[in-house]
Tab-separated table of C-alpha atoms in Angstrom:
chain	number	residue	atom	x	y	z
A	1	MET	CA	0.000	0.000	0.000
A	2	ARG	CA	1.325	3.378	-0.967
A	3	THR	CA	0.751	6.603	0.814
A	4	THR	CA	-0.626	9.399	-1.289
A	5	LYS	CA	2.154	11.787	-2.010
A	6	ALA	CA	-0.460	14.429	-2.462
A	7	ALA	CA	-1.216	14.632	1.226
A	8	PHE	CA	-1.165	18.394	0.932
A	9	LEU	CA	-3.241	19.270	-1.993
A	10	THR	CA	-3.871	22.609	-3.416
A	11	VAL	CA	-6.796	21.877	-5.549
A	12	VAL	CA	-7.387	22.798	-9.039
A	13	LEU	CA	-11.036	23.291	-9.184
A	14	ALA	CA	-11.044	23.558	-12.915
A	15	LEU	CA	-14.696	24.027	-12.563
A	16	VAL	CA	-16.109	24.410	-15.976
A	17	LEU	CA	-19.330	26.210	-15.611
A	18	ALA	CA	-20.099	25.222	-19.148
A	19	ALA	CA	-20.803	21.818	-17.741
A	20	PRO	CA	-23.916	22.634	-15.789
A	21	ALA	CA	-24.916	24.887	-18.619
A	22	MET	CA	-24.593	22.043	-21.061
A	23	SER	CA	-26.324	19.770	-18.640
A	24	LEU	CA	-29.277	22.052	-18.793
A	25	ALA	CA	-29.107	22.072	-22.557
A	26	GLN	CA	-29.141	18.331	-22.541
A	27	ARG	CA	-31.933	18.299	-20.037
A	28	ASN	CA	-33.966	20.563	-22.250
A	29	ARG	CA	-33.247	18.520	-25.318
A	30	GLN	CA	-33.769	15.230	-23.590
A	31	GLY	CA	-36.650	16.188	-21.407
A	32	MET	CA	-34.823	15.613	-18.151
A	33	GLY	CA	-35.767	17.826	-15.274
A	34	ARG	CA	-35.525	17.941	-11.537
A	35	ASP	CA	-38.077	15.206	-11.337
A	36	ARG	CA	-35.945	12.973	-13.472
A	37	GLY	CA	-36.717	9.349	-12.954
A	38	PHE	CA	-36.505	6.311	-15.098
A	39	GLY	CA	-40.036	6.204	-16.357
A	40	GLY	CA	-42.600	8.842	-17.076
A	41	PRO	CA	-42.369	12.042	-19.052
A	42	GLY	CA	-38.872	13.437	-19.058
A	43	GLY	CA	-37.420	10.289	-17.561
A	44	LEU	CA	-34.490	8.214	-18.658
A	45	ALA	CA	-36.751	5.834	-20.514
A	46	ALA	CA	-38.071	8.683	-22.626
A	47	ASN	CA	-34.517	9.768	-23.293
A	48	PHE	CA	-33.678	6.269	-24.394
A	49	GLU	CA	-36.612	6.252	-26.785
A	50	ALA	CA	-35.540	9.541	-28.279
A	51	VAL	CA	-31.799	9.015	-28.501
A	52	ALA	CA	-30.895	5.336	-28.761
A	53	PRO	CA	-30.743	3.767	-32.249
A	54	ALA	CA	-34.148	2.591	-33.380
A	55	ILE	CA	-34.922	-0.850	-34.717
A	56	GLY	CA	-33.324	-1.170	-38.144
A	57	GLU	CA	-30.779	1.550	-37.520
A	58	PRO	CA	-27.034	0.913	-37.170
A	59	MET	CA	-25.262	1.236	-33.879
A	60	PRO	CA	-23.315	4.480	-33.387
A	61	ASP	CA	-20.053	4.775	-35.257
A	62	VAL	CA	-17.879	5.501	-32.249
A	63	VAL	CA	-14.502	4.282	-31.104
A	64	VAL	CA	-14.416	1.786	-28.266
A	65	TYR	CA	-11.458	0.000	-26.720
A	66	ASP	CA	-10.809	-3.614	-25.976
A	67	GLY	CA	-9.301	-4.746	-22.701
A	68	GLU	CA	-5.801	-4.193	-24.036
A	69	GLY	CA	-6.579	-0.599	-24.921
A	70	THR	CA	-6.710	-1.199	-28.658
A	71	PRO	CA	-9.226	1.110	-30.352
A	72	HIS	CA	-11.950	-0.304	-32.566
A	73	ARG	CA	-14.814	1.250	-34.470
A	74	LEU	CA	-17.874	-0.263	-32.885
A	75	PRO	CA	-19.625	-1.132	-36.187
A	76	ASP	CA	-16.569	-3.145	-37.244
A	77	LEU	CA	-17.005	-5.394	-34.214
A	78	LEU	CA	-20.669	-6.001	-34.867
A	79	ARG	CA	-20.774	-7.065	-38.507
A	80	GLY	CA	-21.000	-10.617	-39.776
A	81	HIS	CA	-22.767	-12.161	-36.818
A	82	TYR	CA	-25.529	-11.504	-34.338
A	83	SER	CA	-24.304	-9.499	-31.385
A	84	VAL	CA	-25.611	-8.735	-27.947
A	85	LEU	CA	-24.324	-5.479	-26.524
A	86	ILE	CA	-24.906	-4.465	-22.937
A	87	PRO	CA	-23.480	-1.314	-21.359
A	88	GLY	CA	-22.374	-1.778	-17.776
A	89	CYS	CA	-20.063	-0.596	-15.027
A	90	LEU	CA	-18.935	-1.455	-11.505
A	91	THR	CA	-21.612	0.673	-9.911
B	1	MET	CA	-26.597	-13.204	-18.920
B	2	GLU	CA	-23.777	-15.648	-18.414
B	3	THR	CA	-26.053	-18.590	-19.087
B	4	ILE	CA	-27.299	-17.000	-22.289
B	5	GLU	CA	-23.724	-16.423	-23.400
B	6	ARG	CA	-22.898	-20.073	-22.759
B	7	ASP	CA	-25.888	-21.200	-24.822
B	8	TYR	CA	-25.696	-18.807	-27.735
B	9	SER	CA	-21.989	-18.289	-28.306
B	10	PRO	CA	-21.854	-21.720	-29.931
B	11	LYS	CA	-24.558	-20.502	-32.298
B	12	GLY	CA	-22.309	-17.678	-33.446
B	13	VAL	CA	-23.696	-14.883	-31.319
B	14	ARG	CA	-21.038	-12.534	-29.906
B	15	PHE	CA	-21.617	-10.898	-26.565
B	16	PHE	CA	-20.122	-7.600	-25.491
B	17	TYR	CA	-20.245	-5.695	-22.262
B	18	VAL	CA	-19.334	-2.065	-22.811
B	19	TYR	CA	-17.799	-0.404	-19.799
B	20	LYS	CA	-19.229	3.075	-19.439
B	21	ALA	CA	-18.996	5.915	-16.951
B	22	LEU	CA	-20.064	4.912	-13.462
B	23	ALA	CA	-23.793	5.142	-12.911
B	24	HIS	CA	-23.401	5.547	-9.150
B	25	PRO	CA	-19.939	6.936	-8.315
B	26	GLY	CA	-19.010	6.165	-4.740
B	27	LEU	CA	-20.895	2.893	-4.564
B	28	ASN	CA	-18.609	0.202	-3.140
B	29	GLY	CA	-15.949	2.906	-2.987
B	30	TYR	CA	-15.408	3.110	-6.743
B	31	VAL	CA	-14.776	6.541	-8.175
B	32	GLN	CA	-15.086	7.828	-11.704
B	33	PRO	CA	-12.030	7.067	-13.859
B	34	VAL	CA	-10.187	10.076	-15.208
B	35	THR	CA	-8.182	8.493	-17.984
B	36	LEU	CA	-8.683	5.680	-20.455
B	37	GLU	CA	-5.984	3.769	-18.617
B	38	GLU	CA	-8.068	4.013	-15.455
B	39	ARG	CA	-11.229	2.979	-17.275
B	40	LEU	CA	-9.374	-0.095	-18.481
B	41	MET	CA	-8.385	-0.733	-14.860
B	42	HIS	CA	-12.097	-0.706	-14.092
B	43	VAL	CA	-12.674	-3.184	-16.894
B	44	ALA	CA	-10.092	-5.505	-15.353
B	45	GLU	CA	-11.745	-5.022	-11.974
B	46	ALA	CA	-15.142	-5.861	-13.457
B	47	GLU	CA	-13.711	-8.985	-15.041
B	48	ARG	CA	-12.189	-9.955	-11.707
B	49	THR	CA	-15.281	-9.347	-9.616
B	50	LEU	CA	-17.829	-10.794	-12.018
B	51	GLY	CA	-15.821	-13.661	-13.442
B	52	SER	CA	-17.662	-13.183	-16.693
B	53	ARG	CA	-16.699	-14.850	-19.949
B	54	VAL	CA	-18.335	-12.044	-21.892
B	55	GLU	CA	-15.878	-9.825	-23.724
B	56	TRP	CA	-15.527	-6.336	-22.292
B	57	LEU	CA	-15.132	-3.205	-24.325
B	58	ALA	CA	-14.675	0.290	-22.943
B	59	ASP	CA	-16.478	3.417	-24.049
B	60	ASN	CA	-14.175	6.274	-24.982
B	61	MET	CA	-13.502	8.992	-22.433
B	62	ASP	CA	-15.928	11.363	-24.128
B	63	ASN	CA	-18.615	8.826	-23.246
B	64	GLU	CA	-19.859	8.946	-26.811
B	65	LEU	CA	-21.418	5.513	-26.782
B	66	LYS	CA	-23.139	6.017	-23.458
B	67	ARG	CA	-24.750	9.188	-24.711
B	68	ALA	CA	-25.604	7.743	-28.108
B	69	LEU	CA	-27.393	4.852	-26.430
B	70	GLY	CA	-29.607	7.131	-24.397
B	71	ASP	CA	-27.710	7.398	-21.113
B	72	VAL	CA	-29.699	4.693	-19.364
B	73	PRO	CA	-27.819	2.521	-16.881
B	74	ASN	CA	-28.845	-0.983	-17.899
B	75	SER	CA	-29.938	-1.202	-21.521
B	76	GLU	CA	-29.358	-4.010	-24.003
B	77	PHE	CA	-29.241	-4.341	-27.757
B	78	VAL	CA	-29.259	-7.175	-30.237
B	79	ILE	CA	-27.587	-6.344	-33.543
B	80	ASP	CA	-27.961	-8.331	-36.752
B	81	PRO	CA	-25.055	-9.402	-38.972
B	82	ASP	CA	-25.476	-6.245	-41.066
B	83	GLY	CA	-24.848	-4.148	-37.980
B	84	ASN	CA	-28.413	-2.967	-37.502
B	85	VAL	CA	-30.405	-3.025	-34.300
B	86	VAL	CA	-33.047	-5.733	-34.189
B	87	VAL	CA	-33.828	-5.546	-30.468
B	88	ARG	CA	-33.398	-2.652	-28.103
B	89	ARG	CA	-34.469	-2.538	-24.499
B	90	ASN	CA	-34.023	0.301	-22.029
B	91	TRP	CA	-33.641	-2.183	-19.187
B	92	SER	CA	-31.946	-5.519	-19.636
B	93	ASP	CA	-34.282	-8.493	-19.463
B	94	PRO	CA	-32.355	-11.779	-19.690
B	95	LYS	CA	-35.480	-13.887	-19.991
B	96	GLN	CA	-36.734	-11.844	-22.911
B	97	LEU	CA	-33.259	-11.715	-24.427
B	98	ARG	CA	-33.107	-15.504	-24.424
B	99	ALA	CA	-36.471	-15.553	-26.198
B	100	ASP	CA	-35.237	-13.015	-28.739
B	101	LEU	CA	-32.161	-15.062	-29.536
B	102	GLY	CA	-34.291	-18.168	-29.740
B	103	GLU	CA	-36.291	-16.523	-32.515
B	104	LEU	CA	-33.235	-15.197	-34.302
B	105	VAL	CA	-30.827	-18.125	-34.211
B	106	GLY	CA	-32.788	-21.010	-32.725
B	107	ILE	CA	-33.992	-22.215	-29.373
B	108	VAL	CA	-31.578	-24.034	-27.055
B	109	GLU	CA	-33.252	-27.235	-25.898
B	110	ASN	CA	-31.449	-27.629	-22.581
B	111	PRO	CA	-30.539	-24.144	-21.479
B	112	THR	CA	-27.722	-23.565	-19.039
B	113	SER	CA	-28.758	-22.556	-15.547
B	114	VAL	CA	-26.842	-20.386	-13.113
B	115	SER	CA	-26.216	-23.413	-10.912
B	116	ASP	CA	-24.356	-24.996	-13.828
B	117	LEU	CA	-21.801	-22.212	-13.695
B	118	ASP	CA	-19.101	-21.716	-11.132
B	119	LEU	CA	-19.382	-17.967	-10.942
B	120	PRO	CA	-17.397	-16.175	-8.240
B	121	ARG	CA	-19.065	-14.188	-5.523
B	122	PRO	CA	-18.253	-10.549	-6.289
B	123	GLU	CA	-15.581	-9.202	-3.975
B	124	PHE	CA	-15.075	-5.517	-4.359
B	125	ALA	CA	-11.865	-3.697	-3.587
B	126	GLN	CA	-11.562	-3.122	0.142
B	127	PRO	CA	-9.394	-0.517	1.862
B	128	THR	CA	-6.793	-1.935	4.230
B	129	VAL	CA	-6.740	1.094	6.517
B	130	ALA	CA	-9.370	2.648	8.730
B	131	THR	CA	-12.610	3.846	7.231
B	132	GLY	CA	-15.571	5.470	8.861
B	133	VAL	CA	-13.409	7.695	11.031
B	134	VAL	CA	-14.209	10.919	9.194
B	135	PRO	CA	-17.852	11.998	9.278
B	136	ARG	CA	-19.444	12.101	5.849
B	137	VAL	CA	-20.949	15.261	4.479
B	138	ARG	CA	-24.613	15.052	3.639
B	139	PRO	CA	-25.772	17.643	1.093
B	140	PRO	CA	-29.111	19.181	2.035
B	141	GLY	CA	-30.840	17.976	-1.096
B	142	ARG	CA	-30.379	16.577	-4.531
B	143	MET	CA	-27.233	17.913	-6.149
B	144	ARG	CA	-26.106	18.104	-9.758
B	145	PRO	CA	-22.639	16.866	-10.683
B	146	VAL	CA	-20.292	19.299	-12.335
B	147	GLN	CA	-17.975	18.382	-15.149
B	148	MET	CA	-14.335	18.717	-14.221
B	149	THR	CA	-11.525	19.352	-16.658
B	150	PRO	CA	-8.233	17.605	-15.913
B	151	THR	CA	-4.931	19.398	-16.249
B	152	SER	CA	-1.496	17.878	-16.290
B	153	SER	CA	-0.576	15.811	-13.300
B	154	LYS	CA	2.592	16.847	-11.550
B	155	ASN	CA	5.346	14.292	-12.211
B	156	ASP	CA	2.779	12.285	-14.153
B	157	LEU	CA	1.608	10.624	-10.979
B	158	PRO	CA	-1.668	8.736	-11.205
B	159	TYR	CA	-4.776	10.441	-9.956
B	160	TYR	CA	-4.698	8.713	-6.594
B	161	ALA	CA	-7.587	10.837	-5.392
B	162	LYS	CA	-10.449	12.104	-7.486
B	163	LEU	CA	-12.223	15.380	-7.097
B	164	ARG	CA	-15.995	15.327	-7.139
B	165	VAL	CA	-17.993	18.531	-7.228
B	166	GLU	CA	-21.745	18.916	-7.156
B	167	VAL	CA	-23.961	21.957	-6.904
B	168	ASP	CA	-27.473	22.716	-5.878
B	169	PRO	CA	-29.695	22.610	-8.988
B	170	ALA	CA	-30.689	26.210	-8.291
B	171	VAL	CA	-27.135	27.284	-9.052
B	172	ILE	CA	-27.372	25.974	-12.588
B	173	SER	CA	-30.225	28.313	-13.351
B	174	GLY	CA	-28.342	31.269	-11.939
B	175	GLY	CA	-29.182	31.165	-8.278
B	176	ASP	CA	-27.678	30.553	-4.892
B	177	GLY	CA	-27.084	27.175	-3.386
B	178	ASN	CA	-24.715	24.764	-1.706
B	179	MET	CA	-21.698	23.244	-3.326
B	180	TYR	CA	-20.180	19.885	-2.493
B	181	VAL	CA	-16.438	19.395	-2.915
B	182	GLY	CA	-15.104	15.948	-2.165
B	183	PHE	CA	-11.796	14.148	-2.618
B	184	HIS	CA	-12.249	10.417	-2.948
B	185	LEU	CA	-9.341	8.010	-2.935
B	186	ASP	CA	-9.372	5.609	-5.827
B	187	PRO	CA	-9.471	2.087	-4.350
B	188	LEU	CA	-7.832	0.654	-7.447
B	189	TYR	CA	-4.587	2.379	-6.484
B	190	GLU	CA	-4.663	0.994	-2.935
B	191	VAL	CA	-3.658	4.284	-1.357
B	192	HIS	CA	-4.521	6.007	1.892
B	193	TRP	CA	-4.340	9.433	3.421
B	194	ASN	CA	-1.204	10.061	5.476
B	195	ASN	CA	-2.642	12.072	8.327
B	196	LEU	CA	0.809	12.899	9.686
B	197	ALA	CA	1.091	15.247	6.719
B	198	PRO	CA	-1.058	18.348	6.203
B	199	GLN	CA	-4.608	17.665	5.155
B	200	PRO	CA	-6.000	18.469	1.703
B	201	GLU	CA	-7.162	21.942	0.980
B	202	PHE	CA	-8.942	23.601	-1.878
B	203	ALA	CA	-8.768	27.117	-3.248
B	204	PHE	CA	-10.782	28.714	-6.004
B	205	THR	CA	-8.819	31.126	-8.117
B	206	ALA	CA	-9.680	33.319	-11.091
B	207	ILE	CA	-13.309	33.442	-10.147
B	208	PRO	CA	-15.178	35.116	-13.016
B	209	ASP	CA	-17.465	38.078	-12.559
B	210	GLY	CA	-20.908	37.107	-11.461
B	211	VAL	CA	-19.788	34.157	-9.401
B	212	GLU	CA	-19.507	34.218	-5.641
B	213	ILE	CA	-18.226	31.348	-3.527
B	214	THR	CA	-18.210	31.167	0.245
B	215	PRO	CA	-15.747	30.064	1.424
B	216	ALA	CA	-13.396	30.276	-1.561
B	217	SER	CA	-10.763	28.187	0.185
B	218	ALA	CA	-10.577	25.781	3.083
B	219	VAL	CA	-8.298	23.238	4.721
B	220	PHE	CA	-9.621	19.912	5.874
B	221	PRO	CA	-9.422	19.507	9.672
B	222	ASP	CA	-6.832	17.211	11.201
B	223	VAL	CA	-7.778	13.558	11.516
B	224	GLU	CA	-6.926	11.639	14.678
B	225	VAL	CA	-5.801	8.356	13.167
B	226	GLU	CA	-2.489	8.123	11.311
B	227	ALA	CA	-4.034	6.800	8.118
B	228	ASP	CA	-7.475	6.328	6.662
B	229	ALA	CA	-9.271	6.029	3.359
B	230	ASP	CA	-12.323	8.194	3.979
B	231	PRO	CA	-13.279	10.961	1.552
B	232	ARG	CA	-12.293	14.523	2.380
B	233	GLU	CA	-15.491	16.445	1.875
B	234	PHE	CA	-16.527	20.061	2.094
B	235	LEU	CA	-19.990	21.569	1.866
B	236	LEU	CA	-19.738	25.176	0.836
B	237	ASP	CA	-22.395	27.389	2.296
B	238	SER	CA	-22.968	29.442	-0.783
B	239	PHE	CA	-22.239	29.179	-4.455
B	240	LEU	CA	-23.908	31.959	-6.363
B	241	MET	CA	-23.765	32.251	-10.122
B	242	ARG	CA	-25.337	35.470	-11.260
B	243	LEU	CA	-26.095	35.146	-14.934
B	244	GLN	CA	-27.358	37.746	-17.332
B	245	THR	CA	-29.951	35.340	-18.590
B	246	THR	CA	-31.861	32.494	-17.088
B	247	ASP	CA	-31.331	30.449	-20.244
B	248	VAL	CA	-27.904	28.980	-19.738
B	249	GLY	CA	-28.464	26.254	-22.255
B	250	GLU	CA	-25.732	27.235	-24.675
B	251	GLN	CA	-23.868	29.737	-22.555
B	252	LEU	CA	-20.214	29.030	-22.055
B	253	LEU	CA	-18.411	30.605	-19.171
B	254	PRO	CA	-14.655	30.548	-18.668
B	255	PRO	CA	-13.096	28.075	-16.271
B	256	LEU	CA	-13.660	29.193	-12.747
B	257	CYS	CA	-10.228	28.519	-11.437
B	258	GLY	CA	-6.913	26.917	-12.122
B	259	GLY	CA	-3.738	25.788	-10.441
B	260	ARG	CA	-2.135	22.526	-9.491
B	261	GLY	CA	-3.525	19.478	-7.797
B	262	ILE	CA	-6.240	16.994	-8.510
B	263	GLN	CA	-8.438	17.122	-11.503
B	264	ILE	CA	-11.273	15.008	-12.700
B	265	PRO	CA	-13.650	15.078	-15.583
B	266	PHE	CA	-17.049	14.491	-14.145
B	267	ASP	CA	-19.730	12.943	-16.186
B	268	ASP	CA	-22.750	15.169	-16.020
B	269	LEU	CA	-25.181	12.299	-15.819
B	270	GLY	CA	-22.974	9.959	-13.879
């Protein structure tokens, strides 16, 4: 176990106020408000319906990385076979 | 999901988990990765804790895939060989997924059950020093996370601790509210606070016109034990952002402050 060498930390609060501003923009576009929940108007489910690829549409052409850190275009990984894709995380 | 993978991989179906930004930062001690290298560390941690055979991919650090898939925490997609979506679900449903695959590539007569698999019991990273010795800060209400912009790390050291900042939703629309500032040790680095050294402090600098912060700097109080892994948290009494307009949708303000120390990009929906 290492001890943090940054025991005395002068913090860079590189606080980009654009972030909350953009969050609001997204909220407006996506219908998310203070009452954001999963279902119902303005909820995450509605956002999913509006944003996620529809049936018959291709998956987004974005770069993802394999476990070794090698970049791949997502569509390249999905062609030629049926695929199941599930986003997830540790929390 | 593991049983479905066992049954349908032989039929040519490929399964992918895509590691995305944390849905609930802080849960089980995990904090939001700052770099792709750290996200890949999370992938390795997920592989370790879940023991899954499913191949993991990682979203890029702009979280493009997460956003493009609607920002929901537990969706699932089935894609045909031409790369087009044939099933999409905003909440994963393994039973329905098995039925979907049965229609698409054929039913499995004797499906695998969970008891057939020797899956490990998830064991999350645990600190090896004291925890629970520093009282946690409880914001008065629901807070909104703020995106952080990383700057260069001194001596290229890893981001042992991550900065998390949240504000009262009223602040976003140009009002007054509380601000949460917290430093969370990253359990994947297995580090602890050395309380024989000075405690962390924060200082806002280059505060733009129209923004007031009280206090603008603070030092964390001394901690009795020599080492611990608890977050160092501050709840600022007042963070006031006076804007010329209430519509801040596309308004870009300059960075509030700068200097050296810890930086973290914070996912705005994380």
